[in-house]
Amino acid sequence: MKPLRVILSNIHLSLREYFLLATGLIFVSMSHLIYPWLIKIMADSASKPLPFDISIELFISVLVGAFFVSSVISYLCDNLLFKQGLLLRNNMRVRLYSALLFQPIYRTRQLKIGELSARCSEDIGRIHTLIPDIVAPLFKNSVYSVGCLYLMFSIHVQATLVVMLIGVLGAPVLFFFGRRTQYLASSAQSDHSLSNALFEESLVAIREIKSFVREALEVKRYSVQQDKAMQKELLAIGYSQRFNQIIYILVTGLLLATFYVTTHQMSVVSWTVGDGLAFYMYAYTLAMSLLASSKLVFSLKKVLGPLESVWELIETGERDIEYPQKGKEQIELKGTIEFRDVDFGYGQTLVIRNCSFKICAGEWVVIRGPSGSGKSTLAQLMIGLYHARSGQILIDGDPIERLDIAGLRKQVGYVGQEPLLFHGTLRENICLSDWAYSEERLSSVIEIAGLDEMIPELPDGLKTIVGERGYTLSGGQKSRIAIARAIMIDPPVLILDEANSMLETSLERQLWDRLSSDRRHKTTIIISHHTENIIDYDRLVTMETGIALYA
Ligand code: ADP
């Protein structure tokens, strides 16, 4: 079972704690097994001498001491269990987040973000109960059951075997209902996550929803999804109820069988009253702990079931980049980029076909062409977000796949078509790179990007918080912040993908003016529909549905 494997792989992180926990729980469970034995001693005390050589007062004092130690250990175990539960939850969330951020971009694009955030917050959120509320009680019950069986065997072997037979009959029932519940819980949770994705998508695209008057339709879609999940939840509850009934019948059978065996043994064989009472009480404890364990297995399935797909994401292990990449060449980027007969497609159809061109270090290059002709794709191939299907992409003369891609990306300033701002201050958004920067560079970058007039007007200047996804700013302002962010480290290569599309003519001209004096001899690639305002460039690459017409 995948989830269990991933959870077990976490145990090695806190081996010492888990060892202490196991020892503590064994001690606590064992200490509870003594009660039926005490009753046996008490019942037999009239006819038999006490089975120990010390006085009854001393014996009780030892017991009081042992139970005091047991309750302290139990308290410490509870604290440690809750801590381990929370640690496991956090660790799983970080692992999922890391798996998502490090996976190749084409995989991320196939995912529904709302669904994933639901999985991360709800499904993984529930996992903190797993250790204290499910695994630890299951472990205690197992110790309990083994202890009970051992003591029952020590009273009478055959009678214990008869009782065990009835318990074994319950195993297939447990297995069948457990699997079914896990499946239903998992699929109901998928439906809930999907409805969460709808919820998030609709709120993000609220303008589109309103302009197409889709409010009622979206509410209906959401409600249908919720209903689907509810049907599966109802089925799962039905299974759980039937399961409880069957387990109840089995436990009752077990207790009646024990009653029969005990009374029979007491009348036929020479069992003492103490033997009979102790045997019955151990069998009763065994039955109750089996009943509790079966319910716990059910809860285990309910918690782990919805996590199957999350583990798949964590476990697929496909990683885009590692830092640093082993066996890859580190480069100090100069800025030459060459495409040689490059073919590329997102799916079956090629988006870039037999594409060849060369950009020399220090050149200003404009890439233009109709929408959908593959301009942005070229940019993403240049920074290794996607890999060419055939042909070669050379960076400073080296094939891109031989280079340390993280090192390369750190030296490229990139502004994508829909620049996103992170929730944080304006300063944090501009100084996003982990490279050191000076206040002088920050001021000059603000000026180049044309933010020098806007920032003083903001309530807190550079400390102004820009909202989630930058909603508090206009499209043009967001583009300018994204440009400032990209040029902050004065990168040897700058790629601006439609960064001018939201700028009015005067601001755009000012941007090219200021940018050209800042980066006159640094490779600058401007991807744009409208190039009439860019006057000073060295080379033009015109794209026509995947083919570069090189100038
Ligand atoms: P341009 O930047 O010239 O507008 P793009 O490079 O964005 O063109 O897109 C080129 C083609 O690739 C288009 O047909 C577009 O639909 C397709 N495309 C772009 N991104 C993806 C993607 N992530 N998955 C599938 N197809 C894509």
mmCIF file of N, CA and C and ligand atoms in Angstrom, residues 109 346 351 370-378 386 417 497, ligand 1:
data_model
loop_
_atom_site.group_PDB
_atom_site.id
_atom_site.type_symbol
_atom_site.label_atom_id
_atom_site.label_comp_id
_atom_site.label_asym_id
_atom_site.label_seq_id
_atom_site.Cartn_x
_atom_site.Cartn_y
_atom_site.Cartn_z
ATOM 1 N N ARG A 109 1.490 21.542 -15.571
ATOM 2 C CA ARG A 109 0.415 22.101 -16.395
ATOM 3 C C ARG A 109 -0.781 21.170 -16.493
ATOM 4 N N TYR A 346 4.142 20.090 -27.918
ATOM 5 C CA TYR A 346 3.656 19.768 -26.562
ATOM 6 C C TYR A 346 3.002 18.392 -26.562
ATOM 7 N N VAL A 351 5.004 22.148 -32.779
ATOM 8 C CA VAL A 351 4.746 23.578 -32.659
ATOM 9 C C VAL A 351 5.936 24.347 -33.258
ATOM 10 N N PRO A 370 2.799 35.994 -35.769
ATOM 11 C CA PRO A 370 1.402 35.963 -35.317
ATOM 12 C C PRO A 370 1.232 35.136 -34.043
ATOM 13 N N SER A 371 0.106 35.371 -33.411
ATOM 14 C CA SER A 371 -0.203 34.641 -32.180
ATOM 15 C C SER A 371 -0.263 33.138 -32.474
ATOM 16 N N GLY A 372 0.333 32.357 -31.616
ATOM 17 C CA GLY A 372 0.305 30.902 -31.787
ATOM 18 C C GLY A 372 1.406 30.389 -32.698
ATOM 19 N N SER A 373 2.305 31.273 -33.157
ATOM 20 C CA SER A 373 3.344 30.811 -34.087
ATOM 21 C C SER A 373 4.516 30.158 -33.361
ATOM 22 N N GLY A 374 4.534 30.226 -32.035
ATOM 23 C CA GLY A 374 5.574 29.496 -31.282
ATOM 24 C C GLY A 374 6.634 30.383 -30.648
ATOM 25 N N LYS A 375 6.356 31.689 -30.545
ATOM 26 C CA LYS A 375 7.373 32.613 -30.000
ATOM 27 C C LYS A 375 7.674 32.306 -28.525
ATOM 28 N N SER A 376 6.610 32.192 -27.722
ATOM 29 C CA SER A 376 6.823 31.915 -26.288
ATOM 30 C C SER A 376 7.469 30.554 -26.102
ATOM 31 N N THR A 377 7.091 29.608 -26.955
ATOM 32 C CA THR A 377 7.673 28.275 -26.858
ATOM 33 C C THR A 377 9.189 28.352 -27.053
ATOM 34 N N LEU A 378 9.613 29.176 -28.029
ATOM 35 C CA LEU A 378 11.061 29.348 -28.249
ATOM 36 C C LEU A 378 11.740 29.800 -26.966
ATOM 37 N N TYR A 386 11.293 23.260 -21.431
ATOM 38 C CA TYR A 386 10.935 22.093 -22.240
ATOM 39 C C TYR A 386 12.189 21.651 -22.996
ATOM 40 N N GLN A 417 4.512 35.786 -20.472
ATOM 41 C CA GLN A 417 3.376 36.544 -21.043
ATOM 42 C C GLN A 417 2.401 37.053 -20.001
ATOM 43 N N ASP A 497 8.869 38.475 -22.902
ATOM 44 C CA ASP A 497 7.834 37.874 -23.739
ATOM 45 C C ASP A 497 6.557 38.717 -23.643
HETATM 46 P P1 ADP B 1 2.987 32.508 -29.409
HETATM 47 O O1 ADP B 1 3.873 32.873 -28.252
HETATM 48 O O2 ADP B 1 3.611 32.772 -30.721
HETATM 49 O O3 ADP B 1 1.624 33.099 -29.297
HETATM 50 P P2 ADP B 1 3.048 29.893 -28.232
HETATM 51 O O4 ADP B 1 4.478 29.490 -28.245
HETATM 52 O O5 ADP B 1 2.485 30.382 -26.970
HETATM 53 O O6 ADP B 1 2.783 30.938 -29.400
HETATM 54 O O7 ADP B 1 2.174 28.674 -28.697
HETATM 55 C C1 ADP B 1 2.462 27.964 -29.885
HETATM 56 C C2 ADP B 1 1.447 26.818 -30.010
HETATM 57 O O8 ADP B 1 1.642 25.904 -28.940
HETATM 58 C C3 ADP B 1 0.011 27.287 -29.926
HETATM 59 O O9 ADP B 1 -0.717 26.536 -30.856
HETATM 60 C C4 ADP B 1 -0.416 26.944 -28.536
HETATM 61 O O10 ADP B 1 -1.763 26.608 -28.507
HETATM 62 C C5 ADP B 1 0.445 25.734 -28.218
HETATM 63 N N1 ADP B 1 0.791 25.687 -26.801
HETATM 64 C C6 ADP B 1 1.419 26.647 -26.097
HETATM 65 N N2 ADP B 1 1.626 26.252 -24.824
HETATM 66 C C7 ADP B 1 1.121 25.004 -24.718
HETATM 67 C C8 ADP B 1 1.025 24.047 -23.664
HETATM 68 N N3 ADP B 1 1.507 24.269 -22.439
HETATM 69 N N4 ADP B 1 0.435 22.863 -23.934
HETATM 70 C C9 ADP B 1 -0.044 22.598 -25.165
HETATM 71 N N5 ADP B 1 0.016 23.445 -26.209
HETATM 72 C C10 ADP B 1 0.575 24.642 -25.992
#
